[in-house]
Amino acid sequence: MTEKTNQYSYGKAQLFWLVTLRVIIGWYFLYEGLAKVMTSGWTSYGYLMDSQGWFAPLFKALAQNQALMPVVDALNMYGLILIGLLLVLGCFEKIGYIGALLLLALYYLSHPALINAEYLFPPEGSYLWVNKNIVMMAAVAVLMVFPTGKEIGLDRAIFKCSKK
């Protein structure tokens, strides 16, 4: 028999591992965004031009539009940072999860794991349809249906105050 500790009926070990997964994924997003902001002259131009698959023409068109590139870069950098902060802090986590799913889907559509797809930077392994973006999307989807921010996170304080 497991000990239930919260309103979602998670056991202590379940809550620990769900929060750990949320924080690790949040840290991944946060650090990716901060690394881009701190890298002088960083741009997603090369990544977008290296796109393959069904949506490659769209991503390449974005990269070739000099007026849009600063907007695309800013949305990417600051979106990563915001998503990371929301997940690490457990603050409005559903917004963070939706943002994470959106960015990961865009990354996957830009660089799908297809047979015969050769990218400028080789992948970390050999993939067929499933790569790290798909794995991360699945993990984020799991976290989205097992929320933890109201138990361990700023959402706990925010939503207790709003109920009074």
Coordinates of C-alpha atoms in Angstrom, one line a residue:
M1 CA 0.0 0.0 0.0
T2 CA 1.5 3.4 -1.0
E3 CA 1.2 6.4 1.2
K4 CA -0.9 9.2 -0.5
T5 CA 0.4 12.7 0.2
N6 CA -1.4 15.2 -1.9
Q7 CA -4.6 16.3 -3.7
Y8 CA -3.6 14.4 -6.9
S9 CA -3.1 11.1 -4.9
Y10 CA 0.6 10.8 -5.9
G11 CA 2.8 8.7 -3.6
K12 CA 5.9 10.4 -2.3
A13 CA 8.1 8.6 -4.8
Q14 CA 5.8 9.4 -7.7
L15 CA 5.7 13.1 -6.7
F16 CA 9.5 13.1 -6.3
W17 CA 10.2 11.7 -9.8
L18 CA 7.6 13.8 -11.5
V19 CA 9.0 17.0 -10.0
T20 CA 12.5 15.8 -10.8
L21 CA 11.6 15.2 -14.4
R22 CA 9.8 18.6 -14.6
V23 CA 12.9 20.4 -13.2
I24 CA 15.4 18.6 -15.4
I25 CA 13.4 19.4 -18.5
G26 CA 12.9 22.9 -17.3
W27 CA 16.7 23.3 -16.8
Y28 CA 17.3 21.9 -20.3
F29 CA 15.1 24.6 -21.8
L30 CA 16.4 27.4 -19.5
Y31 CA 20.1 26.6 -20.2
E32 CA 19.5 26.2 -24.0
G33 CA 18.0 29.7 -24.0
L34 CA 20.6 31.3 -21.8
A35 CA 23.4 29.8 -23.8
K36 CA 22.0 31.3 -27.0
V37 CA 21.5 34.7 -25.3
M38 CA 25.1 34.7 -24.0
T39 CA 26.6 33.7 -27.3
S40 CA 27.4 36.9 -29.2
G41 CA 25.9 36.9 -32.6
W42 CA 23.9 33.7 -32.2
T43 CA 21.3 33.1 -34.8
S44 CA 19.1 30.2 -35.9
Y45 CA 19.9 30.9 -39.5
G46 CA 22.1 27.9 -40.1
Y47 CA 19.7 25.5 -38.3
L48 CA 16.8 26.7 -40.3
M49 CA 18.7 26.5 -43.6
D50 CA 19.7 22.9 -42.7
S51 CA 16.0 21.9 -42.5
Q52 CA 14.8 18.9 -44.3
G53 CA 11.5 17.1 -44.6
W54 CA 8.1 18.3 -45.5
F55 CA 8.3 21.8 -43.9
A56 CA 11.9 22.6 -45.0
P57 CA 10.7 25.3 -47.5
L58 CA 8.9 27.1 -44.7
F59 CA 11.9 27.1 -42.4
K60 CA 14.3 28.1 -45.2
A61 CA 12.0 31.0 -46.2
L62 CA 12.0 32.2 -42.6
A63 CA 15.8 32.1 -42.5
Q64 CA 16.1 34.0 -45.8
N65 CA 13.8 36.8 -44.6
Q66 CA 16.2 39.3 -43.1
A67 CA 13.4 41.2 -41.4
L68 CA 12.0 38.1 -39.7
M69 CA 15.2 36.5 -38.5
P70 CA 15.7 38.8 -35.5
V71 CA 12.1 38.0 -34.4
V72 CA 12.5 34.3 -34.9
D73 CA 15.8 34.3 -33.0
A74 CA 14.3 36.3 -30.1
L75 CA 11.2 34.1 -29.9
N76 CA 13.4 31.0 -29.8
M77 CA 15.9 32.4 -27.2
Y78 CA 13.4 34.0 -24.9
G79 CA 10.8 31.3 -25.4
L80 CA 13.3 28.7 -24.2
I81 CA 14.2 30.8 -21.2
L82 CA 10.5 31.4 -20.2
I83 CA 9.5 27.8 -20.7
G84 CA 12.5 26.7 -18.6
L85 CA 11.7 29.1 -15.8
L86 CA 8.0 28.1 -15.7
L87 CA 8.9 24.5 -15.4
V88 CA 11.8 24.8 -12.9
L89 CA 9.8 27.0 -10.7
G90 CA 6.5 25.1 -11.1
C91 CA 4.8 28.3 -12.0
F92 CA 1.9 28.3 -14.6
E93 CA 3.3 24.9 -15.6
K94 CA 0.6 24.2 -18.1
I95 CA 1.7 27.2 -20.2
G96 CA 5.3 26.0 -19.9
Y97 CA 4.2 22.5 -21.1
I98 CA 2.3 23.9 -24.1
G99 CA 5.2 26.1 -25.0
A100 CA 7.6 23.2 -24.7
L101 CA 5.5 21.0 -26.9
L102 CA 5.2 23.8 -29.5
L103 CA 9.0 24.4 -29.7
L104 CA 9.8 20.7 -29.7
A105 CA 7.3 20.1 -32.5
L106 CA 8.9 22.9 -34.5
Y107 CA 12.4 21.5 -33.9
Y108 CA 11.3 18.1 -35.0
L109 CA 9.5 19.4 -38.1
S110 CA 12.7 21.3 -39.0
H111 CA 15.0 18.3 -38.5
P112 CA 12.9 15.1 -38.7
A113 CA 14.5 11.8 -38.2
L114 CA 14.0 10.6 -41.7
I115 CA 15.8 7.9 -43.7
N116 CA 18.5 9.5 -45.9
A117 CA 18.3 12.8 -44.2
E118 CA 21.8 14.2 -43.7
Y119 CA 22.2 17.3 -41.6
L120 CA 25.2 19.7 -41.2
F121 CA 25.7 18.5 -37.7
P122 CA 25.3 14.7 -37.4
P123 CA 22.8 13.4 -34.8
E124 CA 23.9 11.9 -31.6
G125 CA 22.9 8.4 -32.7
S126 CA 21.0 6.6 -35.5
Y127 CA 17.4 7.6 -35.6
L128 CA 14.4 6.4 -37.5
W129 CA 11.4 8.6 -37.0
V130 CA 12.0 9.0 -33.2
N131 CA 14.7 11.4 -32.0
K132 CA 15.3 13.3 -28.8
N133 CA 12.6 15.9 -29.6
I134 CA 10.0 13.2 -29.8
V135 CA 11.2 11.6 -26.6
M136 CA 11.1 15.0 -24.9
M137 CA 7.6 15.7 -26.3
A138 CA 6.4 12.4 -24.8
A139 CA 7.9 13.3 -21.4
V140 CA 6.4 16.7 -21.5
A141 CA 3.0 15.2 -22.4
V142 CA 3.2 12.8 -19.4
L143 CA 4.0 15.8 -17.1
M144 CA 1.1 17.7 -18.5
V145 CA -1.3 15.0 -17.4
F146 CA 0.4 14.6 -14.0
P147 CA 0.8 18.2 -12.9
T148 CA 3.1 18.9 -9.9
G149 CA 3.3 22.7 -9.6
K150 CA 0.4 23.0 -7.2
E151 CA 2.2 20.5 -4.9
I152 CA 5.8 21.5 -5.3
G153 CA 6.2 24.8 -7.1
L154 CA 5.1 28.5 -7.1
D155 CA 1.7 27.5 -8.3
R156 CA 1.0 26.2 -4.8
A157 CA 1.4 29.7 -3.4
I158 CA -0.3 31.4 -6.3
F159 CA -3.4 29.3 -6.4
K160 CA -3.8 29.0 -2.6
C161 CA -3.9 32.8 -2.4
S162 CA -6.4 33.1 -5.3
K163 CA -8.8 30.7 -3.5
K164 CA -9.1 33.0 -0.4

